[in-house]
Tab-separated table of C-alpha atoms and ligand atoms in Angstrom:
chain	number	residue	atom	x	y	z
P	1	UNK	CA	68.657	135.270	181.700
P	2	UNK	CA	68.272	138.665	183.274
P	3	UNK	CA	69.987	140.392	180.356
P	4	UNK	CA	67.891	138.601	177.830
P	5	UNK	CA	64.647	139.531	179.598
P	6	UNK	CA	65.639	143.189	179.620
P	7	UNK	CA	66.498	143.057	175.938
P	8	UNK	CA	63.145	141.514	175.090
P	9	UNK	CA	61.383	144.138	177.118
P	10	UNK	CA	63.157	147.041	175.453
P	11	UNK	CA	62.527	145.620	171.963
P	12	UNK	CA	58.857	145.282	172.810
P	13	UNK	CA	58.670	148.838	174.010
P	14	UNK	CA	60.295	150.039	170.765
P	15	UNK	CA	57.679	148.160	168.761
P	16	UNK	CA	54.824	149.503	170.850
P	17	UNK	CA	55.982	153.099	170.775
P	18	UNK	CA	55.807	153.263	166.970
P	19	UNK	CA	52.644	153.262	164.938
P	20	UNK	CA	52.540	150.890	161.965
P	21	UNK	CA	51.857	151.670	158.299
P	22	UNK	CA	48.664	153.766	157.979
P	23	UNK	CA	48.183	153.585	161.736
P	24	UNK	CA	46.997	156.562	163.760
P	25	UNK	CA	49.837	158.586	165.239
P	26	UNK	CA	48.185	161.691	166.604
P	27	UNK	CA	45.037	163.726	167.184
P	28	UNK	CA	43.358	165.528	170.097
P	29	UNK	CA	42.184	162.444	172.034
P	30	UNK	CA	45.031	160.193	170.917
P	31	UNK	CA	47.103	158.556	173.680
P	32	UNK	CA	48.980	156.002	171.526
P	33	UNK	CA	52.376	156.289	169.797
P	34	UNK	CA	53.093	159.528	168.000
P	35	UNK	CA	55.967	158.316	165.850
P	36	UNK	CA	55.867	155.934	162.920
P	37	UNK	CA	58.057	153.024	161.850
P	38	UNK	CA	61.209	153.979	159.906
P	39	UNK	CA	60.272	155.086	156.376
P	40	UNK	CA	56.834	156.316	157.492
P	41	UNK	CA	55.890	159.843	158.431
P	42	UNK	CA	53.236	160.941	160.932
P	43	UNK	CA	51.020	163.121	158.752
P	44	UNK	CA	48.190	165.250	160.215
P	45	UNK	CA	44.856	165.205	158.376
P	46	UNK	CA	43.088	167.469	160.845
P	47	UNK	CA	43.107	168.327	164.560
P	48	UNK	CA	41.580	164.966	165.476
P	49	UNK	CA	43.571	162.594	163.290
P	50	UNK	CA	47.133	161.971	162.104
P	51	UNK	CA	48.216	158.892	160.188
P	52	UNK	CA	51.503	157.136	159.289
P	53	UNK	CA	52.109	157.567	155.555
P	54	UNK	CA	55.222	156.669	153.532
P	55	UNK	CA	57.929	159.240	154.092
P	56	UNK	CA	58.786	159.098	150.374
P	57	UNK	CA	55.681	161.098	149.614
P	58	UNK	CA	56.409	164.771	149.164
P	59	UNK	CA	52.764	165.739	149.059
P	60	UNK	CA	51.581	168.507	151.295
P	61	UNK	CA	48.878	166.793	153.302
P	62	UNK	CA	47.860	169.560	155.621
P	63	UNK	CA	48.156	172.901	153.856
P	64	UNK	CA	48.041	175.882	156.136
P	65	UNK	CA	47.278	178.673	153.701
P	66	UNK	CA	47.773	179.930	150.179
P	67	UNK	CA	51.275	181.271	150.659
P	68	UNK	CA	52.693	178.159	152.268
P	69	UNK	CA	50.979	175.996	149.661
P	70	UNK	CA	52.539	177.938	146.822
P	71	UNK	CA	55.960	177.846	148.418
P	72	UNK	CA	55.723	174.138	149.150
P	73	UNK	CA	53.702	172.988	146.140
P	74	UNK	CA	55.437	170.021	144.538
P	75	UNK	CA	56.993	170.485	141.108
P	76	UNK	CA	57.493	166.810	140.184
P	77	UNK	CA	57.078	166.149	136.452
P	78	UNK	CA	54.871	163.237	135.386
P	79	UNK	CA	56.421	159.808	134.864
P	80	UNK	CA	58.225	159.365	131.554
P	81	UNK	CA	57.701	155.591	131.733
P	82	UNK	CA	54.082	155.868	130.554
P	83	UNK	CA	51.954	158.222	128.505
P	84	UNK	CA	54.425	158.954	125.695
P	85	UNK	CA	51.748	158.240	123.074
P	86	UNK	CA	48.096	159.281	123.338
P	87	UNK	CA	46.105	156.635	125.238
P	88	UNK	CA	44.024	154.012	123.420
P	89	UNK	CA	41.335	152.392	125.516
P	90	UNK	CA	37.799	152.378	126.883
P	91	UNK	CA	36.092	154.278	129.687
P	92	UNK	CA	32.845	153.296	131.401
P	93	UNK	CA	31.186	156.727	131.639
P	94	UNK	CA	29.596	157.380	128.237
P	95	UNK	CA	28.166	153.855	128.160
P	96	UNK	CA	27.039	153.329	131.754
P	97	UNK	CA	27.361	156.576	133.753
P	98	UNK	CA	27.081	155.573	137.460
P	99	UNK	CA	25.573	152.178	136.687
P	100	UNK	CA	28.848	150.244	136.698
P	101	UNK	CA	29.998	146.957	138.179
P	102	UNK	CA	32.676	144.318	137.856
P	103	UNK	CA	30.747	142.326	135.222
P	104	UNK	CA	30.491	145.321	132.877
P	105	UNK	CA	34.165	146.162	133.201
P	106	UNK	CA	35.239	142.545	132.682
P	107	UNK	CA	32.929	142.359	129.669
P	108	UNK	CA	34.649	145.388	128.174
P	109	UNK	CA	38.063	143.821	128.747
P	110	UNK	CA	36.959	140.574	127.118
P	111	UNK	CA	35.542	142.509	124.171
P	112	UNK	CA	38.902	144.203	123.676
P	113	UNK	CA	40.278	140.724	123.070
P	114	UNK	CA	37.400	139.123	121.138
P	115	UNK	CA	36.752	142.128	118.864
P	116	UNK	CA	40.431	142.479	117.959
P	117	UNK	CA	40.731	145.863	119.660
P	118	UNK	CA	43.611	144.725	121.843
P	119	UNK	CA	45.412	143.475	118.729
P	120	UNK	CA	44.800	146.902	117.149
P	121	UNK	CA	46.549	148.581	120.087
P	122	UNK	CA	43.765	149.393	122.561
P	123	UNK	CA	45.102	148.916	126.068
P	124	UNK	CA	43.311	150.772	128.848
P	125	UNK	CA	40.093	149.626	130.533
P	126	UNK	CA	39.148	152.637	132.633
P	127	UNK	CA	36.563	152.868	135.401
P	128	UNK	CA	34.926	156.288	135.747
P	129	UNK	CA	32.958	157.798	138.653
P	130	UNK	CA	30.822	155.875	141.215
P	131	UNK	CA	33.101	152.898	141.996
P	132	UNK	CA	33.519	153.471	145.742
P	133	UNK	CA	31.582	153.764	148.956
P	134	UNK	CA	30.421	157.268	149.847
P	135	UNK	CA	32.662	157.384	152.925
P	136	UNK	CA	36.346	156.676	153.386
P	137	UNK	CA	37.442	154.028	155.867
P	138	UNK	CA	37.230	155.792	159.250
P	139	UNK	CA	40.595	154.487	160.417
P	140	UNK	CA	42.818	154.219	157.369
P	141	UNK	CA	41.171	157.075	155.464
P	142	UNK	CA	41.376	154.960	152.337
P	143	UNK	CA	38.709	155.019	149.636
P	144	UNK	CA	36.742	151.741	149.822
P	145	UNK	CA	35.465	150.034	146.664
P	146	UNK	CA	31.676	149.509	146.666
P	147	UNK	CA	31.439	145.818	147.681
P	148	UNK	CA	28.161	145.324	145.805
P	149	UNK	CA	29.434	146.708	142.510
P	150	UNK	CA	32.945	145.263	142.891
P	151	UNK	CA	32.746	142.104	145.035
P	152	UNK	CA	36.409	141.295	144.388
P	153	UNK	CA	37.510	144.834	145.056
P	154	UNK	CA	39.327	146.897	142.481
P	155	UNK	CA	42.459	144.825	143.102
P	156	UNK	CA	40.626	141.612	142.115
P	157	UNK	CA	39.288	143.293	139.001
P	158	UNK	CA	42.728	144.678	138.165
P	159	UNK	CA	44.211	141.193	138.374
P	160	UNK	CA	41.615	139.883	135.902
P	161	UNK	CA	42.194	142.764	133.485
P	162	UNK	CA	45.972	142.324	133.748
P	163	UNK	CA	45.598	138.598	133.092
P	164	UNK	CA	44.208	139.518	129.661
P	165	UNK	CA	47.314	141.602	128.957
P	166	UNK	CA	45.400	144.875	129.393
P	167	UNK	CA	45.779	147.835	131.744
P	168	UNK	CA	43.263	149.287	134.162
P	169	UNK	CA	42.358	152.869	135.010
P	170	UNK	CA	40.608	154.461	137.976
P	171	UNK	CA	38.874	157.793	138.536
P	172	UNK	CA	39.017	160.429	141.252
P	173	UNK	CA	38.608	164.156	141.687
P	174	UNK	CA	40.796	167.119	142.655
P	175	UNK	CA	38.132	168.361	145.047
P	176	UNK	CA	36.314	167.258	148.192
P	177	UNK	CA	33.988	164.907	146.285
P	178	UNK	CA	33.681	163.496	142.769
P	179	UNK	CA	31.079	164.848	140.364
P	180	UNK	CA	28.652	162.127	141.519
P	181	UNK	CA	29.376	162.770	145.210
P	182	UNK	CA	31.882	160.013	146.054
P	183	UNK	CA	35.100	160.781	147.989
P	184	UNK	CA	37.456	163.212	146.250
P	185	UNK	CA	41.227	163.107	146.664
P	186	UNK	CA	42.059	166.719	147.564
P	187	UNK	CA	44.099	166.416	150.764
P	188	UNK	CA	44.251	162.619	150.400
P	189	UNK	CA	46.548	162.480	147.388
P	190	UNK	CA	49.212	160.356	149.020
P	191	UNK	CA	47.024	157.705	150.613
P	192	UNK	CA	44.948	157.410	147.430
P	193	UNK	CA	47.905	157.134	145.063
P	194	UNK	CA	49.404	154.498	147.329
P	195	UNK	CA	46.143	152.575	147.462
P	196	UNK	CA	45.781	152.594	143.682
P	197	UNK	CA	49.362	151.471	143.283
P	198	UNK	CA	48.747	148.563	145.638
P	199	UNK	CA	45.677	147.586	143.624
P	200	UNK	CA	47.702	147.580	140.379
P	201	UNK	CA	46.126	150.675	138.827
P	202	UNK	CA	47.827	151.903	135.609
P	203	UNK	CA	45.888	155.075	134.786
P	204	UNK	CA	44.132	157.873	136.687
P	205	UNK	CA	41.453	160.211	135.349
P	206	UNK	CA	41.361	163.130	137.781
P	207	UNK	CA	38.212	165.260	137.614
P	208	UNK	CA	37.445	168.793	138.740
P	209	UNK	CA	34.157	168.826	140.688
P	210	UNK	CA	33.456	170.129	144.209
P	211	UNK	CA	36.505	172.363	144.433
P	212	UNK	CA	36.559	174.480	147.626
P	213	UNK	CA	36.295	178.176	146.764
P	214	UNK	CA	39.761	178.983	148.059
P	215	UNK	CA	41.240	176.280	145.819
P	216	UNK	CA	39.827	177.762	142.603
P	217	UNK	CA	41.037	180.746	140.583
P	218	UNK	CA	39.104	183.940	140.103
P	219	UNK	CA	41.909	185.742	138.270
P	220	UNK	CA	45.278	185.260	136.614
P	221	UNK	CA	47.759	184.030	139.245
P	222	UNK	CA	50.542	186.395	140.355
P	223	UNK	CA	53.315	186.346	137.759
P	224	UNK	CA	50.882	185.220	135.072
P	225	UNK	CA	52.000	181.562	134.966
P	226	UNK	CA	48.936	179.354	135.367
P	227	UNK	CA	51.244	176.554	136.523
P	228	UNK	CA	51.118	178.415	139.849
P	229	UNK	CA	47.341	178.732	139.897
P	230	UNK	CA	45.371	177.059	142.678
P	231	UNK	CA	43.864	174.789	140.008
P	232	UNK	CA	47.250	173.609	138.744
P	233	UNK	CA	48.528	173.092	142.291
P	234	UNK	CA	45.601	170.761	143.047
P	235	UNK	CA	46.731	168.654	140.085
P	236	UNK	CA	50.452	169.013	140.923
P	237	UNK	CA	49.835	167.539	144.373
P	238	UNK	CA	48.496	164.410	142.698
P	239	UNK	CA	51.444	164.252	140.272
P	240	UNK	CA	53.801	164.153	143.253
P	241	UNK	CA	51.757	161.444	144.933
P	242	UNK	CA	51.688	159.347	141.743
P	243	UNK	CA	55.388	159.586	140.963
P	244	UNK	CA	56.194	158.583	144.554
P	245	UNK	CA	54.677	155.150	143.831
P	246	UNK	CA	56.858	152.238	142.688
P	247	UNK	CA	54.756	151.590	139.549
P	248	UNK	CA	54.098	154.366	137.013
P	249	UNK	CA	50.501	155.559	136.683
P	250	UNK	CA	49.415	157.430	133.552
P	251	UNK	CA	47.835	160.745	134.583
P	252	UNK	CA	44.833	162.199	132.763
P	253	UNK	CA	43.989	165.710	133.931
P	254	UNK	CA	40.238	166.276	133.580
P	255	UNK	CA	40.046	170.034	134.065
P	256	UNK	CA	37.591	170.874	131.245
P	257	UNK	CA	39.878	173.374	129.499
P	258	UNK	CA	40.063	175.585	132.620
P	259	UNK	CA	43.036	177.497	134.044
P	260	UNK	CA	44.914	177.623	130.680
P	261	UNK	CA	45.712	173.943	131.197
P	262	UNK	CA	47.384	173.668	127.768
P	263	UNK	CA	50.138	175.955	129.140
P	264	UNK	CA	51.046	173.638	132.043
P	265	UNK	CA	49.349	170.277	131.439
P	266	UNK	CA	52.501	168.725	129.987
P	267	UNK	CA	54.477	169.652	133.113
P	268	UNK	CA	51.896	167.981	135.369
P	269	UNK	CA	50.305	165.047	133.520
P	270	UNK	CA	50.171	163.120	130.263
P	271	UNK	CA	46.923	164.522	128.846
P	272	UNK	CA	44.376	167.152	129.767
P	273	UNK	CA	40.758	167.714	128.859
P	274	UNK	CA	40.139	170.735	126.628
P	275	UNK	CA	36.395	171.089	127.263
P	276	UNK	CA	33.360	169.963	129.218
P	277	UNK	CA	31.943	166.516	128.492
P	278	UNK	CA	31.532	165.278	124.932
P	279	UNK	CA	28.136	164.576	123.382
P	280	UNK	CA	27.284	162.398	120.363
P	281	UNK	CA	26.603	165.418	118.158
P	282	UNK	CA	28.188	166.944	115.071
P	283	UNK	CA	28.320	170.308	116.832
P	284	UNK	CA	30.474	168.825	119.636
P	285	UNK	CA	32.885	167.336	117.092
P	286	UNK	CA	33.326	170.563	115.145
P	287	UNK	CA	33.623	172.752	118.234
P	288	UNK	CA	36.230	170.569	119.969
P	289	UNK	CA	38.313	170.479	116.766
P	290	UNK	CA	38.339	174.295	116.780
P	291	UNK	CA	39.204	174.362	120.491
P	292	UNK	CA	42.116	171.993	119.993
P	293	UNK	CA	43.436	173.826	116.908
P	294	UNK	CA	44.124	176.898	119.042
P	295	UNK	CA	46.623	174.873	121.122
P	296	UNK	CA	48.379	172.464	118.777
P	297	UNK	CA	51.787	173.661	119.999
P	298	UNK	CA	51.135	171.976	123.378
P	299	UNK	CA	51.002	168.523	121.784
P	300	UNK	CA	54.142	166.407	121.789
P	301	UNK	CA	55.303	163.044	123.103
P	302	UNK	CA	53.999	162.636	126.657
P	303	UNK	CA	51.669	165.641	126.383
P	304	UNK	CA	48.276	165.532	124.675
P	305	UNK	CA	45.224	167.756	124.396
P	306	UNK	CA	42.300	165.491	125.326
P	307	UNK	CA	39.185	165.978	123.164
P	308	UNK	CA	37.243	163.685	125.542
P	309	UNK	CA	35.915	160.162	125.266
P	310	UNK	CA	34.567	158.706	122.047
P	311	UNK	CA	30.870	158.753	121.140
P	312	UNK	CA	31.054	156.147	118.358
P	313	UNK	CA	28.146	153.806	119.094
P	314	UNK	CA	26.160	156.479	120.957
P	315	UNK	CA	23.470	158.867	119.755
P	316	UNK	CA	22.614	159.500	116.127
P	317	UNK	CA	25.906	160.409	114.451
P	318	UNK	CA	25.980	159.322	110.789
P	319	UNK	CA	28.653	156.830	109.832
P	320	UNK	CA	30.451	159.676	108.018
P	321	UNK	CA	30.359	161.787	111.179
P	322	UNK	CA	31.758	158.863	113.155
P	323	UNK	CA	34.606	158.601	110.627
P	324	UNK	CA	35.363	162.302	111.107
P	325	UNK	CA	35.124	161.898	114.902
P	326	UNK	CA	37.725	159.123	114.842
P	327	UNK	CA	39.949	160.748	112.190
P	328	UNK	CA	40.087	164.095	114.013
P	329	UNK	CA	40.995	162.476	117.347
P	330	UNK	CA	43.685	160.563	115.403
P	331	UNK	CA	45.228	163.451	113.503
P	332	UNK	CA	45.137	165.818	116.523
P	333	UNK	CA	46.632	163.036	118.687
P	334	UNK	CA	43.937	163.087	121.358
P	335	UNK	CA	43.569	160.134	123.706
P	336	UNK	CA	41.008	157.755	122.160
P	337	UNK	CA	38.912	156.122	124.861
P	338	UNK	CA	35.922	154.256	123.457
P	339	UNK	CA	32.770	155.118	125.370
P	340	UNK	CA	30.079	152.671	124.418
P	341	UNK	CA	28.765	149.176	125.097
P	342	UNK	CA	31.094	147.464	122.642
P	343	UNK	CA	28.830	144.437	122.170
P	344	UNK	CA	26.587	146.742	120.118
P	345	UNK	CA	29.238	148.042	117.731
P	346	UNK	CA	28.469	147.341	114.057
P	347	UNK	CA	30.994	145.974	111.581
P	348	UNK	CA	31.233	149.453	110.025
P	349	UNK	CA	31.970	151.047	113.411
P	350	UNK	CA	34.558	148.408	114.254
P	351	UNK	CA	36.226	148.997	110.894
P	352	UNK	CA	36.572	152.680	111.784
P	353	UNK	CA	38.076	152.240	115.237
P	354	UNK	CA	40.374	149.400	114.157
P	355	UNK	CA	41.692	151.123	111.029
P	356	UNK	CA	45.367	150.186	111.070
P	357	UNK	CA	46.649	153.134	109.100
P	358	UNK	CA	44.837	155.829	111.077
P	359	UNK	CA	45.888	154.172	114.343
P	360	UNK	CA	49.408	154.067	112.927
P	361	UNK	CA	49.428	157.856	112.536
P	362	UNK	CA	48.056	158.280	116.091
P	363	UNK	CA	50.549	155.875	117.682
P	364	UNK	CA	53.625	156.803	115.614
P	365	UNK	CA	56.665	156.186	117.783
P	366	UNK	CA	58.899	158.597	115.859
P	367	UNK	CA	56.647	161.621	115.214
P	368	UNK	CA	54.821	163.210	118.145
P	369	UNK	CA	53.289	166.248	116.469
P	370	UNK	CA	49.671	166.444	115.250
P	371	UNK	CA	48.422	167.401	111.801
P	372	UNK	CA	47.603	171.089	111.254
P	373	UNK	CA	45.401	173.029	108.829
P	374	UNK	CA	46.879	174.127	105.481
P	375	UNK	CA	45.630	176.186	102.548
P	376	UNK	CA	44.777	173.623	99.871
P	377	UNK	CA	44.774	175.976	96.867
P	378	UNK	CA	45.061	179.700	96.375
P	379	UNK	CA	41.316	180.419	96.473
P	380	UNK	CA	40.376	177.821	99.124
P	381	UNK	CA	37.562	179.140	101.336
P	382	UNK	CA	37.959	179.616	105.051
P	383	UNK	CA	35.638	177.369	107.041
P	384	UNK	CA	35.069	176.653	110.718
P	385	UNK	CA	36.518	174.200	111.480
P	386	UNK	CA	39.062	174.173	108.636
P	387	UNK	CA	38.666	171.355	106.097
P	388	UNK	CA	42.252	170.550	105.038
P	389	UNK	CA	44.935	169.215	107.384
P	390	UNK	CA	48.424	167.881	106.773
P	391	UNK	CA	50.884	166.116	109.027
P	392	UNK	CA	53.823	163.771	108.937
P	393	UNK	CA	54.399	160.256	110.201
P	394	UNK	CA	57.238	157.775	109.854
P	395	UNK	CA	55.475	156.608	106.686
P	396	UNK	CA	55.254	159.922	104.852
P	397	UNK	CA	53.104	163.018	104.548
P	398	UNK	CA	49.395	162.823	105.255
P	399	UNK	CA	46.395	164.857	104.166
P	400	UNK	CA	43.006	164.732	105.890
P	401	UNK	CA	40.001	166.443	104.317
P	402	UNK	CA	36.777	167.094	106.252
P	403	UNK	CA	33.662	168.062	104.335
P	404	UNK	CA	32.111	170.376	106.884
P	405	UNK	CA	29.002	171.025	104.791
P	406	UNK	CA	25.823	169.009	104.723
P	407	UNK	CA	26.170	167.853	101.068
P	408	UNK	CA	28.566	165.624	99.173
P	409	UNK	CA	31.208	167.791	97.539
P	410	UNK	CA	34.272	167.433	95.391
P	411	UNK	CA	37.261	168.583	97.397
P	412	UNK	CA	40.640	169.221	95.831
P	413	UNK	CA	44.129	170.320	96.729
P	414	UNK	CA	47.316	171.189	94.885
P	415	UNK	CA	50.084	168.814	95.881
P	416	UNK	CA	52.682	171.591	96.169
P	417	UNK	CA	50.366	173.317	98.683
P	418	UNK	CA	50.865	170.476	101.142
P	419	UNK	CA	53.603	171.550	103.600
P	420	UNK	CA	56.749	169.522	103.143
P	421	UNK	CA	56.015	167.978	99.746
P	422	UNK	CA	58.018	170.577	97.795
P	423	UNK	CA	57.363	172.050	94.380
P	424	UNK	CA	58.778	169.347	92.111
P	425	UNK	CA	58.723	165.625	91.556
P	426	UNK	CA	56.011	162.977	91.310
P	427	UNK	CA	53.917	161.590	94.108
P	428	UNK	CA	51.797	158.582	94.860
P	429	UNK	CA	48.650	158.830	96.977
P	430	UNK	CA	47.416	156.087	99.251
P	431	UNK	CA	43.923	155.946	100.768
P	432	UNK	CA	44.361	155.317	104.502
P	433	UNK	CA	40.754	154.190	105.023
P	434	UNK	CA	40.861	151.437	102.398
P	435	UNK	CA	44.589	150.714	102.619
P	436	UNK	CA	44.942	150.956	98.822
P	437	UNK	CA	47.026	153.100	96.482
P	438	UNK	CA	45.269	155.604	94.231
P	439	UNK	CA	46.158	154.675	90.649
P	440	UNK	CA	48.741	156.746	88.819
P	441	UNK	CA	51.116	159.398	90.050
P	442	UNK	CA	50.672	163.127	90.578
P	443	UNK	CA	53.064	165.956	89.786
P	444	UNK	CA	53.702	168.579	92.427
P	445	UNK	CA	51.866	171.164	90.373
P	446	UNK	CA	48.810	168.997	89.786
P	447	UNK	CA	45.577	168.982	91.687
P	448	UNK	CA	43.993	165.955	93.321
P	449	UNK	CA	40.184	165.805	93.497
P	450	UNK	CA	37.880	163.591	95.496
P	451	UNK	CA	34.187	163.530	96.261
P	452	UNK	CA	33.660	163.696	100.022
P	453	UNK	CA	30.279	162.891	101.549
P	454	UNK	CA	28.631	165.293	103.966
P	455	UNK	CA	30.579	165.489	107.254
P	456	UNK	CA	32.962	162.745	106.108
P	457	UNK	CA	36.772	162.811	106.226
P	458	UNK	CA	39.096	161.546	103.506
P	459	UNK	CA	42.572	160.423	104.618
P	460	UNK	CA	45.673	160.037	102.439
P	461	UNK	CA	49.316	159.221	102.743
P	462	UNK	CA	51.503	160.859	100.134
P	463	UNK	CA	54.984	159.654	99.224
P	464	UNK	CA	57.463	160.834	96.625
P	465	UNK	CA	57.943	158.376	93.756
X	501	NAG	C1	41.629	176.397	151.654
X	501	NAG	O1	41.109	176.313	152.960
X	501	NAG	C2	41.486	175.122	153.652
X	501	NAG	C3	40.713	175.087	154.962
X	501	NAG	O2	41.022	176.210	155.713
X	501	NAG	C4	42.968	175.144	153.853
X	501	NAG	O3	43.391	173.980	154.526
X	501	NAG	C5	43.650	175.222	152.524
X	501	NAG	O4	45.003	175.379	152.690
X	501	NAG	C6	43.144	176.389	151.693
X	501	NAG	N1	43.659	176.312	150.348
X	501	NAG	C7	44.330	177.290	149.762
X	501	NAG	C8	44.787	177.080	148.365
X	501	NAG	O5	44.576	178.316	150.299
X	502	NAG	C1	31.898	170.162	101.860
X	502	NAG	O1	32.678	170.906	102.646
X	502	NAG	C2	32.975	172.287	102.410
X	502	NAG	C3	32.549	173.040	103.366
X	502	NAG	O2	32.488	174.246	102.936
X	502	NAG	C4	32.362	173.078	101.499
X	502	NAG	O3	33.063	174.250	101.094
X	502	NAG	C5	32.152	172.261	100.527
X	502	NAG	O4	31.508	173.117	99.727
X	502	NAG	C6	31.331	171.238	101.212
X	502	NAG	N1	30.384	170.799	100.456
X	502	NAG	C7	29.606	171.612	99.917
X	502	NAG	C8	28.316	171.526	99.813
X	502	NAG	O5	29.786	172.518	99.395
X	503	NAG	C1	22.277	170.343	99.791
X	503	NAG	O1	21.691	169.942	98.587
X	503	NAG	C2	20.303	170.114	98.583
X	503	NAG	C3	19.758	169.460	97.327
X	503	NAG	O2	20.645	169.664	96.288
X	503	NAG	C4	20.006	171.597	98.656
X	503	NAG	O3	18.621	171.810	98.629
X	503	NAG	C5	20.603	172.142	99.919
X	503	NAG	O4	20.452	173.530	99.967
X	503	NAG	C6	22.050	171.814	100.043
X	503	NAG	N1	22.511	172.136	101.355
X	503	NAG	C7	23.661	172.734	101.559
X	503	NAG	C8	24.022	172.954	102.997
X	503	NAG	O5	24.398	173.084	100.675
């Protein structure tokens, strides 16, 4: 009896002297346990508060200065289990900005199914900014979903989206607050990644607002490698937190083309924004094509220049401009995240975004490289952006022709000018938009002509006969 009582007592004291998962374990006025259960690490947030976080996390939670950050900054690569191909999905921002809620996100998921977008390969339903309360939970430090906008929490929403066979994305920021002023994840990478994993999150868009001055970059980092810039380290800390989770989370770096992200984005995440926010304008489309063309070498499986979310359905783009918008995101292998209220899409717009052959080029499992400009004939003019692109897929060689001028024009190219086709033999052309073969065959030395409407893009697959 006596022995057993002692044993019970000592077990109880062991339990009480350890803080549980996410429990407080330190801080100026703290008199409770200062060690955590096995597998959990007491991690200081500030002088007043320390919390038990999983020991598996390698994230630096309490940086003490630039030098120690650089020395200790995690170098984990992004997960190879997700993000091999550019993402296909939807994001709430362009359609709804901050005015989001569970009903709108569920509606988008249901539209993926009813409009045949899921069958076409679209997968991600991504929530953008403004989904949480303005303050973290005072005790756990977790971000709290806004209970009015998301009455079932993000976990309840995630379960509904998953039940449709789709994936769900969340949004945060590599600063102290998001662009709209909600909690940012800088310094909270581990607890946030863990929370999202528990909710079933599959994708993170990580923005770049409200960065403390000492976490930004005023000049080239020592050694010249922007992977070691303060900006990159903010994103690397989140990579480490994400890969420490049991389920893979696709990682979209939203750094607006800053800090030479194309040089290190593939070592840190699966895609990275090349510019500020998109707009439904022809000038945005042409300028982001030019921006991306300067960094095509960064694009490969698992690593994609992000030209930002789609504007099909928004603004006053002509249907030809919407075709070029979609085609360019396809042939430069950008993530394609629809950004509109999909219930308003017309049949013509749906035909564009569901085009099987263009999506096939974008999602090719065997070829990860984008198309690139080529000189279509010896006297072809130079335009900005270029008008002729060629690339390869598992199905053959492809040519995309943008008419960058404001009038319908006949465009032409010599087949032997297309990289990879060679200088002999006969070829068949196939129109990727209509899914039909062009009649007849073409010799390598011959020229193919087509009338292209203003700001439209023609798309062909070429195979040797
Ligand atoms: C920026 O300052 C904060 C607060 O002093 C500090 O914790 C952090 O380590 C600093 N960041 C860098 C990159 O030096
Ligand atoms: C259509 O696109 C290219 C852009 O220069 C242009 O050279 C061609 O001439 C365009 N159409 C018109 C008007 O010329
Ligand atoms: C387009 O064609 C119209 C009518 O032919 C002409 O007036 C105009 O200058 C042309 N615009 C361009 C950009 O070539």
